[in-house]
Amino acid sequence: MSNAIIRTENASKTYVSGDVSTAAIHGVSLEIQKGSFTCIIGPSGHGKSTLMHLLGGLDRPNCGKIWLDGTEISALDNSSLAKIRGEKVGFVFQFFNLLQGLTAQENIETAMMLAGIPEKEQVSRSLELLAMVGLSDKAGSKPSQLSGGQQQRVAIARALANKPEILLMDEPTGNLDSSAETEVMNILHELHRQGKTIVIVTHNNEIADSAQNIIHVKDGQILT
């Protein structure tokens, strides 16, 4: 019996701009097992990020089906999709996407605020998560006062704020030097050991080599 936490069946995504149609993903069927560490690799512009967005419910396929932890998210209305996405998935992106006017702690609390978590729990959990990523002393620092590696660690803590089972990451080390990259990857491997399902889009073959599973994407399709 499959233990897939993410599954797609002939999923396709085409973007239309004026008279031009671009097929970003075409007929993709895959399974990602619960608790696994998976890397999605391939050339730039061949659909990796689009695939990640589909897997996490940030975008919808034009055709085909996608299941997230047993729920067919491709069939949900926008409200239901947002709810399951907020409960099940944490996202981390290459450019951190932190709110510049807020402190590290406040950035993490914002994710919980949107989920309706009580304020007292927001505070305690945000401090707990900052400790987990080694940034207890940076709780009051704003993004401009943090290095790239520190900002990405805050982004990871924010992604974990609502205790998701899955972390989806698009080039999470793409803007980091080798030392910061090592720090971030050590955190991700520890989260995997704790049972999180990790999916990373990356160009970095060293990162891919450390994963349990590798999905090769080219021309919007999975290479087998």
CSV table of C-alpha atoms in Angstrom, one decimal:
chain,number,residue,atom,x,y,z
A,1,MET,CA,0.0,0.0,0.0
A,2,SER,CA,1.3,3.4,-1.0
A,3,ASN,CA,2.5,5.8,1.8
A,4,ALA,CA,2.5,8.8,-0.6
A,5,ILE,CA,1.8,12.1,1.1
A,6,ILE,CA,1.9,13.8,-2.3
A,7,ARG,CA,0.7,12.2,-5.5
A,8,THR,CA,0.0,13.6,-9.0
A,9,GLU,CA,-1.8,11.9,-12.0
A,10,ASN,CA,-1.1,13.3,-15.5
A,11,ALA,CA,-0.9,16.8,-14.1
A,12,SER,CA,-0.3,19.6,-16.7
A,13,LYS,CA,0.1,23.3,-16.5
A,14,THR,CA,0.0,25.7,-19.4
A,15,TYR,CA,0.3,29.5,-19.1
A,16,VAL,CA,-1.4,31.7,-21.7
A,17,SER,CA,-0.3,35.3,-22.5
A,18,GLY,CA,-2.2,36.8,-25.3
A,19,ASP,CA,-1.9,34.4,-28.3
A,20,VAL,CA,1.0,32.6,-26.8
A,21,SER,CA,0.6,29.3,-24.8
A,22,THR,CA,3.5,27.9,-22.8
A,23,ALA,CA,3.4,24.3,-21.5
A,24,ALA,CA,5.3,24.5,-18.2
A,25,ILE,CA,4.4,21.0,-17.0
A,26,HIS,CA,3.0,18.2,-19.1
A,27,GLY,CA,1.5,14.9,-18.0
A,28,VAL,CA,3.4,14.5,-14.8
A,29,SER,CA,2.6,11.5,-12.6
A,30,LEU,CA,4.6,11.0,-9.4
A,31,GLU,CA,4.5,10.0,-5.8
A,32,ILE,CA,6.4,11.5,-2.8
A,33,GLN,CA,6.4,9.2,0.2
A,34,LYS,CA,5.6,10.5,3.7
A,35,GLY,CA,8.8,11.3,5.6
A,36,SER,CA,11.1,11.2,2.6
A,37,PHE,CA,13.7,13.7,1.4
A,38,THR,CA,13.3,14.5,-2.3
A,39,CYS,CA,15.1,16.8,-4.7
A,40,ILE,CA,13.6,18.1,-7.9
A,41,ILE,CA,16.4,19.0,-10.4
A,42,GLY,CA,16.7,20.0,-14.0
A,43,PRO,CA,17.7,22.9,-16.2
A,44,SER,CA,16.4,26.4,-15.6
A,45,GLY,CA,13.0,27.2,-17.3
A,46,HIS,CA,12.0,23.5,-17.6
A,47,GLY,CA,9.2,23.5,-15.0
A,48,LYS,CA,10.7,22.7,-11.7
A,49,SER,CA,9.3,25.7,-9.8
A,50,THR,CA,5.9,25.3,-11.5
A,51,LEU,CA,5.8,21.6,-10.4
A,52,MET,CA,6.6,22.7,-6.8
A,53,HIS,CA,3.8,25.2,-6.9
A,54,LEU,CA,1.4,22.6,-8.1
A,55,LEU,CA,2.5,20.1,-5.5
A,56,GLY,CA,1.9,22.6,-2.7
A,57,GLY,CA,-1.4,24.0,-4.0
A,58,LEU,CA,0.1,27.4,-4.8
A,59,ASP,CA,-1.1,26.9,-8.4
A,60,ARG,CA,-3.6,24.6,-10.0
A,61,PRO,CA,-3.1,22.2,-13.0
A,62,ASN,CA,-5.1,22.8,-16.2
A,63,CYS,CA,-5.7,19.1,-16.3
A,64,GLY,CA,-4.8,16.1,-14.2
A,65,LYS,CA,-5.1,15.5,-10.5
A,66,ILE,CA,-3.1,16.2,-7.4
A,67,TRP,CA,-3.5,14.7,-3.9
A,68,LEU,CA,-2.1,16.1,-0.7
A,69,ASP,CA,-2.1,13.7,2.2
A,70,GLY,CA,-5.1,11.9,0.7
A,71,THR,CA,-7.1,14.9,-0.3
A,72,GLU,CA,-7.5,15.8,-4.0
A,73,ILE,CA,-6.5,19.4,-3.8
A,74,SER,CA,-7.0,20.0,-7.6
A,75,ALA,CA,-10.7,19.6,-6.9
A,76,LEU,CA,-11.0,22.0,-4.0
A,77,ASP,CA,-12.4,25.5,-4.0
A,78,ASN,CA,-10.0,28.4,-3.2
A,79,SER,CA,-11.0,28.6,0.5
A,80,SER,CA,-10.6,24.9,1.2
A,81,LEU,CA,-7.3,24.8,-0.8
A,82,ALA,CA,-5.9,27.7,1.3
A,83,LYS,CA,-6.9,25.9,4.5
A,84,ILE,CA,-5.3,22.6,3.7
A,85,ARG,CA,-2.2,24.3,2.3
A,86,GLY,CA,-1.8,26.3,5.5
A,87,GLU,CA,-2.2,23.2,7.7
A,88,LYS,CA,-0.1,20.7,5.7
A,89,VAL,CA,2.7,22.7,3.9
A,90,GLY,CA,5.5,25.1,4.8
A,91,PHE,CA,7.2,27.0,2.0
A,92,VAL,CA,10.7,28.3,1.7
A,93,PHE,CA,11.9,30.4,-1.2
A,94,GLN,CA,15.3,31.5,-2.6
A,95,PHE,CA,14.8,35.2,-1.8
A,96,PHE,CA,13.5,34.6,1.8
A,97,ASN,CA,10.3,36.7,1.4
A,98,LEU,CA,10.6,38.0,4.9
A,99,LEU,CA,8.6,41.2,5.9
A,100,GLN,CA,11.3,43.9,6.1
A,101,GLY,CA,9.5,46.0,8.7
A,102,LEU,CA,9.2,43.1,11.2
A,103,THR,CA,11.7,41.4,13.5
A,104,ALA,CA,12.6,37.8,13.1
A,105,GLN,CA,10.2,36.8,15.9
A,106,GLU,CA,7.4,38.9,14.4
A,107,ASN,CA,7.9,37.3,11.0
A,108,ILE,CA,7.4,33.9,12.5
A,109,GLU,CA,4.4,35.1,14.6
A,110,THR,CA,2.7,36.5,11.5
A,111,ALA,CA,2.3,33.0,10.0
A,112,MET,CA,0.6,31.8,13.2
A,113,MET,CA,-1.5,35.0,13.4
A,114,LEU,CA,-3.0,34.2,10.0
A,115,ALA,CA,-3.8,30.7,11.2
A,116,GLY,CA,-5.7,32.0,14.3
A,117,ILE,CA,-3.1,30.8,16.9
A,118,PRO,CA,-3.5,32.6,20.3
A,119,GLU,CA,-1.0,35.3,20.9
A,120,LYS,CA,0.6,33.7,23.9
A,121,GLU,CA,1.3,30.5,21.9
A,122,GLN,CA,2.6,32.7,19.0
A,123,VAL,CA,5.3,34.1,21.3
A,124,SER,CA,6.4,30.9,22.9
A,125,ARG,CA,6.5,28.9,19.6
A,126,SER,CA,8.3,31.6,17.7
A,127,LEU,CA,11.1,31.7,20.3
A,128,GLU,CA,11.2,27.9,20.3
A,129,LEU,CA,11.7,27.9,16.6
A,130,LEU,CA,14.3,30.6,16.6
A,131,ALA,CA,16.2,28.5,19.2
A,132,MET,CA,15.9,25.4,16.9
A,133,VAL,CA,17.5,27.2,14.0
A,134,GLY,CA,20.2,28.7,16.2
A,135,LEU,CA,19.0,32.3,16.2
A,136,SER,CA,17.7,32.9,19.8
A,137,ASP,CA,19.9,36.1,20.0
A,138,LYS,CA,18.4,37.5,16.8
A,139,ALA,CA,14.7,37.5,17.8
A,140,GLY,CA,14.6,41.3,17.8
A,141,SER,CA,16.6,41.8,14.6
A,142,LYS,CA,15.0,42.9,11.3
A,143,PRO,CA,15.9,41.2,8.0
A,144,SER,CA,18.3,44.0,7.0
A,145,GLN,CA,20.3,43.3,10.2
A,146,LEU,CA,20.7,39.6,9.3
A,147,SER,CA,23.0,37.8,6.9
A,148,GLY,CA,21.5,35.8,4.0
A,149,GLY,CA,22.0,32.5,5.9
A,150,GLN,CA,20.3,33.9,9.0
A,151,GLN,CA,17.4,35.2,6.9
A,152,GLN,CA,16.9,31.8,5.4
A,153,ARG,CA,17.0,30.2,8.8
A,154,VAL,CA,14.2,32.6,9.9
A,155,ALA,CA,12.3,31.7,6.8
A,156,ILE,CA,12.6,28.0,7.7
A,157,ALA,CA,11.4,28.7,11.2
A,158,ARG,CA,8.4,30.7,9.8
A,159,ALA,CA,7.6,27.7,7.5
A,160,LEU,CA,7.5,25.5,10.5
A,161,ALA,CA,5.3,27.8,12.5
A,162,ASN,CA,2.0,25.9,12.0
A,163,LYS,CA,3.6,22.5,12.4
A,164,PRO,CA,3.3,21.3,8.7
A,165,GLU,CA,4.1,17.8,7.7
A,166,ILE,CA,5.7,18.9,4.5
A,167,LEU,CA,8.4,21.5,3.6
A,168,LEU,CA,8.5,22.6,0.0
A,169,MET,CA,11.6,24.6,-0.9
A,170,ASP,CA,12.5,26.4,-4.1
A,171,GLU,CA,16.3,26.9,-4.3
A,172,PRO,CA,16.6,27.5,-0.5
A,173,THR,CA,20.4,27.8,-0.7
A,174,GLY,CA,20.6,29.6,-4.1
A,175,ASN,CA,21.7,32.9,-2.5
A,176,LEU,CA,23.9,31.6,0.2
A,177,ASP,CA,27.6,31.1,0.5
A,178,SER,CA,29.0,27.6,1.2
A,179,SER,CA,29.1,28.0,5.0
A,180,ALA,CA,25.5,29.3,5.2
A,181,GLU,CA,24.4,26.6,2.8
A,182,THR,CA,25.9,23.9,5.1
A,183,GLU,CA,24.1,25.4,8.1
A,184,VAL,CA,20.7,25.4,6.3
A,185,MET,CA,21.2,21.9,5.0
A,186,ASN,CA,22.1,20.6,8.5
A,187,ILE,CA,18.8,22.0,9.7
A,188,LEU,CA,16.9,20.4,6.9
A,189,HIS,CA,18.4,17.0,7.4
A,190,GLU,CA,17.7,17.2,11.1
A,191,LEU,CA,14.0,18.0,10.3
A,192,HIS,CA,14.0,15.0,8.0
A,193,ARG,CA,15.3,12.8,10.8
A,194,GLN,CA,12.4,14.1,13.0
A,195,GLY,CA,9.9,12.9,10.4
A,196,LYS,CA,9.3,15.9,8.1
A,197,THR,CA,8.7,15.3,4.4
A,198,ILE,CA,11.3,17.5,2.6
A,199,VAL,CA,11.0,18.5,-1.1
A,200,ILE,CA,13.7,20.8,-2.5
A,201,VAL,CA,13.9,22.3,-6.0
A,202,THR,CA,17.6,22.8,-6.7
A,203,HIS,CA,20.3,23.2,-9.3
A,204,ASN,CA,22.9,22.0,-6.8
A,205,ASN,CA,24.0,18.5,-7.5
A,206,GLU,CA,25.7,18.1,-4.1
A,207,ILE,CA,22.4,18.9,-2.4
A,208,ALA,CA,20.6,16.4,-4.7
A,209,ASP,CA,23.2,13.7,-4.0
A,210,SER,CA,22.3,14.0,-0.3
A,211,ALA,CA,18.6,13.3,-0.9
A,212,GLN,CA,16.8,9.9,-0.7
A,213,ASN,CA,15.0,10.5,-4.0
A,214,ILE,CA,15.8,12.6,-7.1
A,215,ILE,CA,13.1,13.7,-9.6
A,216,HIS,CA,14.6,14.9,-12.9
A,217,VAL,CA,12.6,17.4,-14.8
A,218,LYS,CA,13.2,18.4,-18.4
A,219,ASP,CA,10.9,20.2,-20.9
A,220,GLY,CA,8.1,20.0,-18.4
A,221,GLN,CA,8.3,16.2,-18.0
A,222,ILE,CA,9.8,13.8,-15.6
A,223,LEU,CA,12.8,11.8,-17.0
A,224,THR,CA,12.6,8.1,-16.1
